[in-house]
Backbone as CSV, one residue per row, in Angstrom:
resi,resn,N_x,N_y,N_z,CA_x,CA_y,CA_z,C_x,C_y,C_z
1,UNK,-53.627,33.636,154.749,-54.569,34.280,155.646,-55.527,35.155,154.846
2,UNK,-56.581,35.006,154.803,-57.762,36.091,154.541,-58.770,36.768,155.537
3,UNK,-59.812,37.461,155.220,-60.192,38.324,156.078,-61.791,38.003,155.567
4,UNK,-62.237,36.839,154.913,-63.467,36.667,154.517,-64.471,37.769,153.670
5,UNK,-63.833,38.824,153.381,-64.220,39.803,152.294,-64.308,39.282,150.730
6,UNK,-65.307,38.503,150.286,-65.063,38.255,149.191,-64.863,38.951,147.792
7,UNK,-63.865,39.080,146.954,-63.650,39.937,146.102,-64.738,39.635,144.785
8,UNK,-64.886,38.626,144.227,-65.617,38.502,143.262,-66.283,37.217,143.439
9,UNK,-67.382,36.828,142.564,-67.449,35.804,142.109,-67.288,35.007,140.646
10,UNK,-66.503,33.931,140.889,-66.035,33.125,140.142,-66.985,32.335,139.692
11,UNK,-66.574,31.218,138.671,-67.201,30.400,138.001,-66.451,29.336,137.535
12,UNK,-66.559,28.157,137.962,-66.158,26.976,137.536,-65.816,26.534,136.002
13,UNK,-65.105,26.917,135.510,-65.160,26.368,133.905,-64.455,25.159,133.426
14,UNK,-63.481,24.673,134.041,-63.249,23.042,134.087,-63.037,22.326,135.220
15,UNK,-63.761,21.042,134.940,-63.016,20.107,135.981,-62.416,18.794,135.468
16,UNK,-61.367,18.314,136.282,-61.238,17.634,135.610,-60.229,16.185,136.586
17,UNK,-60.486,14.972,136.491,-60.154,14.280,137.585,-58.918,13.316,137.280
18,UNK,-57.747,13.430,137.988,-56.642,12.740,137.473,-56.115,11.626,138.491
19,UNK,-56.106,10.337,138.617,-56.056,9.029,139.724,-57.244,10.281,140.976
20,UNK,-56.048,10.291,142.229,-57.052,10.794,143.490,-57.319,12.583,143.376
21,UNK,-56.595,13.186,142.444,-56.770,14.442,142.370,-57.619,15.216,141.680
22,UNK,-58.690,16.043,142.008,-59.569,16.454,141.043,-59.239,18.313,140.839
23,UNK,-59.103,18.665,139.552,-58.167,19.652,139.278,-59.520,20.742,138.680
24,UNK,-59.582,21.794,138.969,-60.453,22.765,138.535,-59.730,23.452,138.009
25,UNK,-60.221,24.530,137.247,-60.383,25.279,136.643,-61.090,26.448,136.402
26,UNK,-60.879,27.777,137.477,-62.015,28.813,137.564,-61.900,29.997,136.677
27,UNK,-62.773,30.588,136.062,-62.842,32.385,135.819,-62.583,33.355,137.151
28,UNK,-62.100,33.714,137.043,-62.376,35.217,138.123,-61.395,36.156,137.787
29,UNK,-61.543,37.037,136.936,-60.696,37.754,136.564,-60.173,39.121,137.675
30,UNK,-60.569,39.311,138.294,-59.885,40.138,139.092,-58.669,39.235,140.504
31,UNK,-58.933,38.364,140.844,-57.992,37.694,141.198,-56.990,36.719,140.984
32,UNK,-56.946,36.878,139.317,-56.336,36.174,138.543,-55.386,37.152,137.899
33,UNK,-55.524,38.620,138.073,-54.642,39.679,137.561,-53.550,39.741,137.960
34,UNK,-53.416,39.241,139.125,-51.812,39.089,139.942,-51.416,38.044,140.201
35,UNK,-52.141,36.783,139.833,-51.832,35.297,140.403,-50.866,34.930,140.135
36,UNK,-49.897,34.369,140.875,-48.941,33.650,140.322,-48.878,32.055,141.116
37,UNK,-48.032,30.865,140.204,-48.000,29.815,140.653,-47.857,30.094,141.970
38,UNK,-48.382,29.161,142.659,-47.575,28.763,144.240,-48.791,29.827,145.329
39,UNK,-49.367,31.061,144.935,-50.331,31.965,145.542,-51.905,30.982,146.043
40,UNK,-52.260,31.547,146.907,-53.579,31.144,147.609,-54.525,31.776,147.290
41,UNK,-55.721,31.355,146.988,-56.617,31.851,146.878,-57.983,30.880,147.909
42,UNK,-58.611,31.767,148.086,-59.623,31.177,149.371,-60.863,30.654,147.828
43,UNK,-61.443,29.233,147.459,-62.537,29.258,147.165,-63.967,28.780,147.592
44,UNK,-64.488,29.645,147.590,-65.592,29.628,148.740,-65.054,28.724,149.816
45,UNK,-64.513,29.802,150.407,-63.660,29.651,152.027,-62.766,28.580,152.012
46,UNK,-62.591,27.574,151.174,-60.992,26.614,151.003,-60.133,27.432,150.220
47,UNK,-59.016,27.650,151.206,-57.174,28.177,150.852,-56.826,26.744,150.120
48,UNK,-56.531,27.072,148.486,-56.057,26.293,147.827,-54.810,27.044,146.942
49,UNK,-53.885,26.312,146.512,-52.531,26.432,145.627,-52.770,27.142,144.571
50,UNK,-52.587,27.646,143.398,-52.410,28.395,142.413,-51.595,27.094,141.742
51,UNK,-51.967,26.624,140.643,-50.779,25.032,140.079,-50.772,26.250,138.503
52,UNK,-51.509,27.241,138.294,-51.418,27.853,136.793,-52.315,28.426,137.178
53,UNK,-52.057,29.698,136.005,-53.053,30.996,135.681,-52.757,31.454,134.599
54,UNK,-53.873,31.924,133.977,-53.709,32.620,132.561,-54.646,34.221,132.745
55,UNK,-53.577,34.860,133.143,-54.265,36.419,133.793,-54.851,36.987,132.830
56,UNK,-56.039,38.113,132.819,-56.994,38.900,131.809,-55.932,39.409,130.679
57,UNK,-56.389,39.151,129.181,-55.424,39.939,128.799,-54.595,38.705,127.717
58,UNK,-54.292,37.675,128.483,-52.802,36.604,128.228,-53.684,35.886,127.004
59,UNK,-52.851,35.371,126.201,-53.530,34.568,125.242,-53.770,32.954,126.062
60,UNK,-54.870,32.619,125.020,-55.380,31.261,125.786,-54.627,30.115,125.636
61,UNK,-54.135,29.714,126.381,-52.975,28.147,126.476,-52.408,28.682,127.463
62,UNK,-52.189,29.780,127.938,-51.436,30.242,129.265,-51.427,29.045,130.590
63,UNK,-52.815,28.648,130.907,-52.724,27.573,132.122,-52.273,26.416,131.384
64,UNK,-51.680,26.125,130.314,-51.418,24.989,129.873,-52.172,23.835,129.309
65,UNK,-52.898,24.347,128.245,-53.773,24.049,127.635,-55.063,23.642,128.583
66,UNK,-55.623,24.084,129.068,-57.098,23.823,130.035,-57.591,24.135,129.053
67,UNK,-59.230,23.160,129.632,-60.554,23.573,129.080,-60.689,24.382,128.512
68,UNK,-60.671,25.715,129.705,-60.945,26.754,129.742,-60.072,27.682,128.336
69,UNK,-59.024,27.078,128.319,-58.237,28.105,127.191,-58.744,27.490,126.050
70,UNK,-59.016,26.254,126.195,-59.712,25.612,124.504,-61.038,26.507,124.381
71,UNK,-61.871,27.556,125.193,-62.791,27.837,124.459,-63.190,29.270,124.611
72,UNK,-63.253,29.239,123.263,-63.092,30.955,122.739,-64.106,31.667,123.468
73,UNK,-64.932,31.447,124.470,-65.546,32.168,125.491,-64.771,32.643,126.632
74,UNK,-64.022,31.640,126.934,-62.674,31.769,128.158,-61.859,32.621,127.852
75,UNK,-60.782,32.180,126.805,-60.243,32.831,126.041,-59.494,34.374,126.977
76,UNK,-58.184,34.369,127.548,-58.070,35.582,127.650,-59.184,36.244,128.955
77,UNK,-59.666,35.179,129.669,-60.430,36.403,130.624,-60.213,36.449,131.928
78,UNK,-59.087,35.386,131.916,-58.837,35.473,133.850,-58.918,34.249,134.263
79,UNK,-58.175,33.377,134.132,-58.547,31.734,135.100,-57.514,31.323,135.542
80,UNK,-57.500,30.612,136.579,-56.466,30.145,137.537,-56.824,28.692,137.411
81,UNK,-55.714,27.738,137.365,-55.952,26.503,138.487,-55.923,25.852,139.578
82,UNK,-56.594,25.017,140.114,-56.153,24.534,141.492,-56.381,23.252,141.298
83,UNK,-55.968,22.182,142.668,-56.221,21.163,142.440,-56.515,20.860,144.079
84,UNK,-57.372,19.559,144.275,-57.630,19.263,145.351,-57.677,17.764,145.182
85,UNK,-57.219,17.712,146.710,-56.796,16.364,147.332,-57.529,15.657,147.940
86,UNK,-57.489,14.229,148.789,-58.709,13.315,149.086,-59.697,14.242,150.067
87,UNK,-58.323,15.045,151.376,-58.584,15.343,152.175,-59.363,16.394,152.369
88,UNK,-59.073,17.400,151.202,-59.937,18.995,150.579,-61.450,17.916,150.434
89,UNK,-61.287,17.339,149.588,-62.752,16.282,149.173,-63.893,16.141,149.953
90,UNK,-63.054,15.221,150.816,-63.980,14.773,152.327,-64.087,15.910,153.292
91,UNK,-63.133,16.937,153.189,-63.800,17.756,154.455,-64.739,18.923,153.824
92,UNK,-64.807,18.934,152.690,-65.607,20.356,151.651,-66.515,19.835,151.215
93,UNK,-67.393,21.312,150.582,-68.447,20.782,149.677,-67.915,21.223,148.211
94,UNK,-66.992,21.225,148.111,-66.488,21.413,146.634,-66.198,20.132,146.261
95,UNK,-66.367,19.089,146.892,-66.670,17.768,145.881,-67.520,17.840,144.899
96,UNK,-68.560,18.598,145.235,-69.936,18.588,144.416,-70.023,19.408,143.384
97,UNK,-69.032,20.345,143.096,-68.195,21.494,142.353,-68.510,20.480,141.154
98,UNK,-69.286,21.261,139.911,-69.584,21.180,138.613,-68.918,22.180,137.297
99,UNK,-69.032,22.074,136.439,-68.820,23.401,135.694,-70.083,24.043,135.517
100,UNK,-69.790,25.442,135.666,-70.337,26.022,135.634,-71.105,26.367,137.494
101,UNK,-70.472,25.949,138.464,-70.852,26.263,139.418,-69.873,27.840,140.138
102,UNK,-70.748,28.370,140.612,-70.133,29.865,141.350,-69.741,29.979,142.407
103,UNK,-68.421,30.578,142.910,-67.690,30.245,144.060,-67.280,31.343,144.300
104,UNK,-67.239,32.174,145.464,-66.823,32.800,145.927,-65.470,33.155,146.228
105,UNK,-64.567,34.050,145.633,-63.427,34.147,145.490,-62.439,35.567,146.216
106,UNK,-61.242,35.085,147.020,-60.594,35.966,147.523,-59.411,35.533,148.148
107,UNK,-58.014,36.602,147.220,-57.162,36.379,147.535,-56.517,36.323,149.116
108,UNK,-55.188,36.265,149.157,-54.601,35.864,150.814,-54.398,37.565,150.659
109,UNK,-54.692,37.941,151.887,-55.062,39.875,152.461,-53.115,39.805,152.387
110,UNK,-52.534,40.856,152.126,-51.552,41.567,152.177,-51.179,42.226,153.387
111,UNK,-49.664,42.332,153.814,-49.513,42.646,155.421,-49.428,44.249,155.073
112,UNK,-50.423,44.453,156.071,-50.518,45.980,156.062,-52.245,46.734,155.628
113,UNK,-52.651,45.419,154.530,-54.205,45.702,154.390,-55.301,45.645,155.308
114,UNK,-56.019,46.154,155.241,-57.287,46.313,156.440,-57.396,45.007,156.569
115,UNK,-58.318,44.660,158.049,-58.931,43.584,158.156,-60.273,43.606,158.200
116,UNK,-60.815,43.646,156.941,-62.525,44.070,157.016,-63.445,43.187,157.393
117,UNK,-62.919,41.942,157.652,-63.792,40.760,158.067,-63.415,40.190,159.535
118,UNK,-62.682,38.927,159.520,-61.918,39.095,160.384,-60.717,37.455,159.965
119,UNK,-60.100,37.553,160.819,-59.324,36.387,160.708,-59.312,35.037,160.254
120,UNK,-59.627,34.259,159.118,-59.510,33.780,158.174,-58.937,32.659,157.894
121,UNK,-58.639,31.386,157.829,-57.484,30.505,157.719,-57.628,29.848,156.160
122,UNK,-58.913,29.666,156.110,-59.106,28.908,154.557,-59.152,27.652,154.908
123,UNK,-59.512,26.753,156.154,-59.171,25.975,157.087,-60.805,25.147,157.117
124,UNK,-61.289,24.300,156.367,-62.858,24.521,156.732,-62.560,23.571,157.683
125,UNK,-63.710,23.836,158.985,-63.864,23.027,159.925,-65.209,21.956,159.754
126,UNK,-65.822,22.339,159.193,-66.905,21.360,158.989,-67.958,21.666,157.600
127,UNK,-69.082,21.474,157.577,-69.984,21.680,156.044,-71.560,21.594,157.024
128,UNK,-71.967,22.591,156.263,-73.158,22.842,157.018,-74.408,23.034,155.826
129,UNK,-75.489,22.901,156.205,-76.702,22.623,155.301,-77.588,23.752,155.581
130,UNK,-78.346,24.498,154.056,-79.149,25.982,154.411,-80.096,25.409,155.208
131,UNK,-81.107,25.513,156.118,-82.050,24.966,156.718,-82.909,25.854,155.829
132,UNK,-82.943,27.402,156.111,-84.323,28.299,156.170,-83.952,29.042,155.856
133,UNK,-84.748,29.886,154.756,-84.237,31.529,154.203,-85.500,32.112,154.375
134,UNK,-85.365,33.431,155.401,-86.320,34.306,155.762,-85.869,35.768,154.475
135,UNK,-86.771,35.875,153.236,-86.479,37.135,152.996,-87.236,38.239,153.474
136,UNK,-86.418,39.569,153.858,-86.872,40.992,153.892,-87.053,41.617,152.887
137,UNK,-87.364,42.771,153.326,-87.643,43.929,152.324,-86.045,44.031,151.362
138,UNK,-84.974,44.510,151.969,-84.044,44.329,151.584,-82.674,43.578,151.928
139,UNK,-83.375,42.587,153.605,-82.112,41.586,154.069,-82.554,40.505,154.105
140,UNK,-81.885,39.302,153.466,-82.412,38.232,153.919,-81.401,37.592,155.227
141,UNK,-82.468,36.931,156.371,-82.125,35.884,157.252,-81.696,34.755,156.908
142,UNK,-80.262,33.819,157.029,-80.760,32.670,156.686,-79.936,31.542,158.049
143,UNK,-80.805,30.545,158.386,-80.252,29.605,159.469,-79.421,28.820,158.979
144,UNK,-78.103,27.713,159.134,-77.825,26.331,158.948,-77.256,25.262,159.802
145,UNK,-77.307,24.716,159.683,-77.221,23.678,160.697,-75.838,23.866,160.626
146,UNK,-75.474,23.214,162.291,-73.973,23.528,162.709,-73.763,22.227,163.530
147,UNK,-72.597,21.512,162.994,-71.587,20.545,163.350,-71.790,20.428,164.765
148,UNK,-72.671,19.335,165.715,-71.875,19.270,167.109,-70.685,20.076,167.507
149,UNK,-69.557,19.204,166.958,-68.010,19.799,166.976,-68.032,20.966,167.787
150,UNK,-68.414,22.099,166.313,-67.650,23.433,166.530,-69.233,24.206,167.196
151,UNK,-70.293,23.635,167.639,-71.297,24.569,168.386,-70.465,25.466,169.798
152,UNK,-69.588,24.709,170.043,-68.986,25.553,171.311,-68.146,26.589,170.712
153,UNK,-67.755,26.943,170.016,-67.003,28.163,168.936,-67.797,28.603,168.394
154,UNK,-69.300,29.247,168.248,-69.935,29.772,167.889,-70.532,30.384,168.753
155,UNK,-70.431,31.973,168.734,-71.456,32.686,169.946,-71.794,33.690,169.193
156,UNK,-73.426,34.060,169.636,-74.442,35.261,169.354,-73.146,36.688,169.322
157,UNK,-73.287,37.134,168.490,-72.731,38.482,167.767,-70.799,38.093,167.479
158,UNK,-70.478,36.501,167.735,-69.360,36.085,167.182,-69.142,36.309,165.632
159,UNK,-67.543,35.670,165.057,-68.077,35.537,163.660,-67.804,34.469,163.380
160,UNK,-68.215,33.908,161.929,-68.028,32.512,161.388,-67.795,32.955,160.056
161,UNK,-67.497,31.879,159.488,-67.297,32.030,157.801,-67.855,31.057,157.015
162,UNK,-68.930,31.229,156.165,-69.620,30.634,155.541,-69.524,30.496,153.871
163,UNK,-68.955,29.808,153.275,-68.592,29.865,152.289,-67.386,31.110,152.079
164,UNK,-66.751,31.431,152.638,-65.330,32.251,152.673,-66.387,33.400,152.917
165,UNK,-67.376,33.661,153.318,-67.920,35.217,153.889,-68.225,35.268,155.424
166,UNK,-67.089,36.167,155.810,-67.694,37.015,157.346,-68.360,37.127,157.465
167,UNK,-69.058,36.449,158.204,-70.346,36.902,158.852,-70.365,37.163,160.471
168,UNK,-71.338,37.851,160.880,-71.790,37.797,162.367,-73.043,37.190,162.303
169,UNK,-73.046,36.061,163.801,-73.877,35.157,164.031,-74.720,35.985,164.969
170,UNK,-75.928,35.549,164.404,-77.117,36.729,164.692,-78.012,35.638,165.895
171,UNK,-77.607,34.575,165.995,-78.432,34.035,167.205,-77.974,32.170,166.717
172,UNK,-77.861,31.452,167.816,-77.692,30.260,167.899,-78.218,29.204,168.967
173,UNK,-78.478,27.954,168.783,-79.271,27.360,169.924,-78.450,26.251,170.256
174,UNK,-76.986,26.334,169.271,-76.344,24.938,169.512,-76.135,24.257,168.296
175,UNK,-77.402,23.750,167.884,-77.765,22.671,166.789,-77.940,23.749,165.400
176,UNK,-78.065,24.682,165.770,-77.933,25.627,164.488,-77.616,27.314,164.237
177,UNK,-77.522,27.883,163.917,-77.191,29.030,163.944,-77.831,30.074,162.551
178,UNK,-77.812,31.868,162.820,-78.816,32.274,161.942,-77.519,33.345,161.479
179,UNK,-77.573,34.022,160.402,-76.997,35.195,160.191,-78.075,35.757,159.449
180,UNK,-77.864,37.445,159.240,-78.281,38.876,158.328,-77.419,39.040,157.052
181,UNK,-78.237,38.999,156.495,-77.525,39.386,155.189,-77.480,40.561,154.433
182,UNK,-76.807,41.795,154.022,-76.806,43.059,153.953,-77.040,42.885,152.161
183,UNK,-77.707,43.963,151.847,-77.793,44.069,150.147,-76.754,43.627,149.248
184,UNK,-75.420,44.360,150.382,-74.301,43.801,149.201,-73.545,42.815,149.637
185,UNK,-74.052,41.915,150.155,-73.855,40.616,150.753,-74.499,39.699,149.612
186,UNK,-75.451,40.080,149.504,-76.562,39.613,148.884,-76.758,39.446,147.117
187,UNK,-75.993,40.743,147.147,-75.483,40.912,145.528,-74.095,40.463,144.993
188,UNK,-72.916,40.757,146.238,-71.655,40.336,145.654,-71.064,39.027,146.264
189,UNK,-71.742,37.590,146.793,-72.032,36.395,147.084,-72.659,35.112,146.647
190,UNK,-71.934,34.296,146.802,-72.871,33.247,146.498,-74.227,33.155,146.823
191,UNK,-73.971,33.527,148.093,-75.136,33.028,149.700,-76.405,34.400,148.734
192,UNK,-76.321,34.886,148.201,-77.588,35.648,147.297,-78.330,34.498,146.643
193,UNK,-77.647,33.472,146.229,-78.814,32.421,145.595,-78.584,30.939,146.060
194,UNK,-78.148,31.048,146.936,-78.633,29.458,147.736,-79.327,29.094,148.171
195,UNK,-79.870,28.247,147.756,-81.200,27.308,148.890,-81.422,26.703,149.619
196,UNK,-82.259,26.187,150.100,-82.480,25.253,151.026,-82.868,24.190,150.865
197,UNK,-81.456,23.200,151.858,-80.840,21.907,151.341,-79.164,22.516,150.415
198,UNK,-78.716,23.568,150.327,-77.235,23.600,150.212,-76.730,23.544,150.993
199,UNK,-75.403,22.703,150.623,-74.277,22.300,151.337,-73.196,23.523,151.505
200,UNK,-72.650,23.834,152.748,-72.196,25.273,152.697,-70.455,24.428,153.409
201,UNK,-69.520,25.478,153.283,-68.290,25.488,153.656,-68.395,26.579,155.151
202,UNK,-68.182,25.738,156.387,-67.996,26.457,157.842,-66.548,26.979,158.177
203,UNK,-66.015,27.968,158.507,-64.590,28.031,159.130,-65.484,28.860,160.489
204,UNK,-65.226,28.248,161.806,-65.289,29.160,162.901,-64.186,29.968,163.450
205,UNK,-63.754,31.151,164.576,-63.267,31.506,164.723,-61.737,31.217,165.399
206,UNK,-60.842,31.442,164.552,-59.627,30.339,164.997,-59.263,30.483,166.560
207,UNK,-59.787,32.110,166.702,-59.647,32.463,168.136,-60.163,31.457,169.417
208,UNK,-61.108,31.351,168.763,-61.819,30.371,169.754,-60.898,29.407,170.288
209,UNK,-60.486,28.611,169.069,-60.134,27.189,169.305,-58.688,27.237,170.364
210,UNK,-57.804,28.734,169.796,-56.748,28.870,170.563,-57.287,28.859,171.839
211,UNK,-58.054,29.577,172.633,-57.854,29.968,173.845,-58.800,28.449,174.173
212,UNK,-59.243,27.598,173.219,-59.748,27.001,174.488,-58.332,25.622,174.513
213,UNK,-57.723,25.871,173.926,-56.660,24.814,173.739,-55.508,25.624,174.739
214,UNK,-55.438,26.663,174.942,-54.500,27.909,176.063,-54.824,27.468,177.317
215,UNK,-56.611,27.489,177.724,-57.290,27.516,178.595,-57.412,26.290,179.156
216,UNK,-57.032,24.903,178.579,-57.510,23.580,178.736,-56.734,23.135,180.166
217,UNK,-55.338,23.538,180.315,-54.579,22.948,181.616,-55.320,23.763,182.801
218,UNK,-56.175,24.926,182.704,-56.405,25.305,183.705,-58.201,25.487,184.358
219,UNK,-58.796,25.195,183.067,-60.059,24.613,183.470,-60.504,23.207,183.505
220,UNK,-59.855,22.368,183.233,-59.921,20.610,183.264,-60.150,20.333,181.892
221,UNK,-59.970,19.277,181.827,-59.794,18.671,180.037,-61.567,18.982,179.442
222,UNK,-61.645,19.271,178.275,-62.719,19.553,177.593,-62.631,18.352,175.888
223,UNK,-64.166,18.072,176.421,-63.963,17.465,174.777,-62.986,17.861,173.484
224,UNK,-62.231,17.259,172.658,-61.601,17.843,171.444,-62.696,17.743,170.356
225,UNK,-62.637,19.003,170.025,-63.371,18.832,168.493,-62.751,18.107,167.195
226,UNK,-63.258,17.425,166.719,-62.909,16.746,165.227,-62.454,17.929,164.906
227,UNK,-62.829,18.875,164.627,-62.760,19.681,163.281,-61.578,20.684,164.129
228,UNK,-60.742,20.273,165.339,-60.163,21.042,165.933,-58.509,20.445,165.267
229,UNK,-57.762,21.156,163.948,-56.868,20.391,163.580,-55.909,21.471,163.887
């Protein structure tokens, strides 16, 4: 479970593809300080496994000889592995995951820690595309297109998660939806340098989906969403 507060951003430093599994390799040294096998980490909003980590500090071969420990830039600064499956593939945009690409990173929230975002699964429901970036003085606007599916789980001052960041949805027509972006949204995020035509990672509000799956015997059957798993 996370809370869409992203702690840092990461950086892709290997990939690498084995039969159907394609295995990364990230930097992020502050959530790599406590990692251990078997731990979750949300990247840009996909909850994936911990398979190795070589925490800040550890000499390099720690993840077991990776890329990343072969090069004396890495070396000692914080990297974890993960690996992803057909199904991570086809429902994400981390297929498109390069080295050297930046991902938004944050561990599973601790029972008892705030919930500064809100409820979280790491669960993407669909992949959505930047349409339009309005910049401000100091906020930028930006729209993206939203999945048929999950348009009914999206409401004006709801939240969504866009690349593993909380957001509140600042206005929607159905076919797309807009959020505000705050300075330090802007600075400690991916969504600070994406464009238009990126492929983004959606999680809507799990709340939603419960009550309308609670609600279904007593208002008459309602379409199922694909992305309703």
């Amino acid at each position: 479970m996370f809370t869409g507060i992203v702690e840092e951003i990461g950086e892709v430093v290997a990939v690498r593809r084995t039969d159907e599994v394609l295995e990364l390799t990230v930097r992020g040294p502050t959530v790599s300080s406590d990692a251990r096998h078997g731990d979750s980490i949300a990247v840009s909003g996909v909850c994936l496994t911990v398979t190795a980590v070589e925490p800040p500090g550890e000499p390099a071969g720690a993840v077991g000889g990776s890329a990343a420990a072969d090069d004396p830039d890495d070396a000692g600064r914080g990297v974890f592995r993960v690996e992803l499956v057909p199904e991570t593939l086809a429902r994400t945009s981390l297929a498109d995951v390069r080295t050297g690409t930046r991902v938004n990173l944050e561990r599973a929230v601790a029972v008892g820690g705030r919930l500064g975002g809100h409820i979280v699964q790491g669960h993407v429901d669909g992949v959505g595309t930047l349409l339009r970036r309005d910049p401000g003085a100091r906020s930028d606007e930006l729209s993206f297109s939203l999945p048929g599916t999950l348009a009914r789980y999206v409401v004006e001052k709801g939240s969504i998660t866009v690349d593993g960041v909380s957001l509140t949805v600042a206005g929607t027509d159905g076919a797309t939806f807009s959020v505000a972006l705050i300075p330090t949204t802007l600075a400690h995020t991916t969504l600070g340098s994406r464009a238009v035509g990126d492929t983004v990672n959606l999680e809507v509000d799990v709340v939603a989906k419960y009550v309308e799956r609670l609600t279904a015997g007593y208002a008459g059957p309602t379409e199922r969403s694909e992305g309703f798993r």
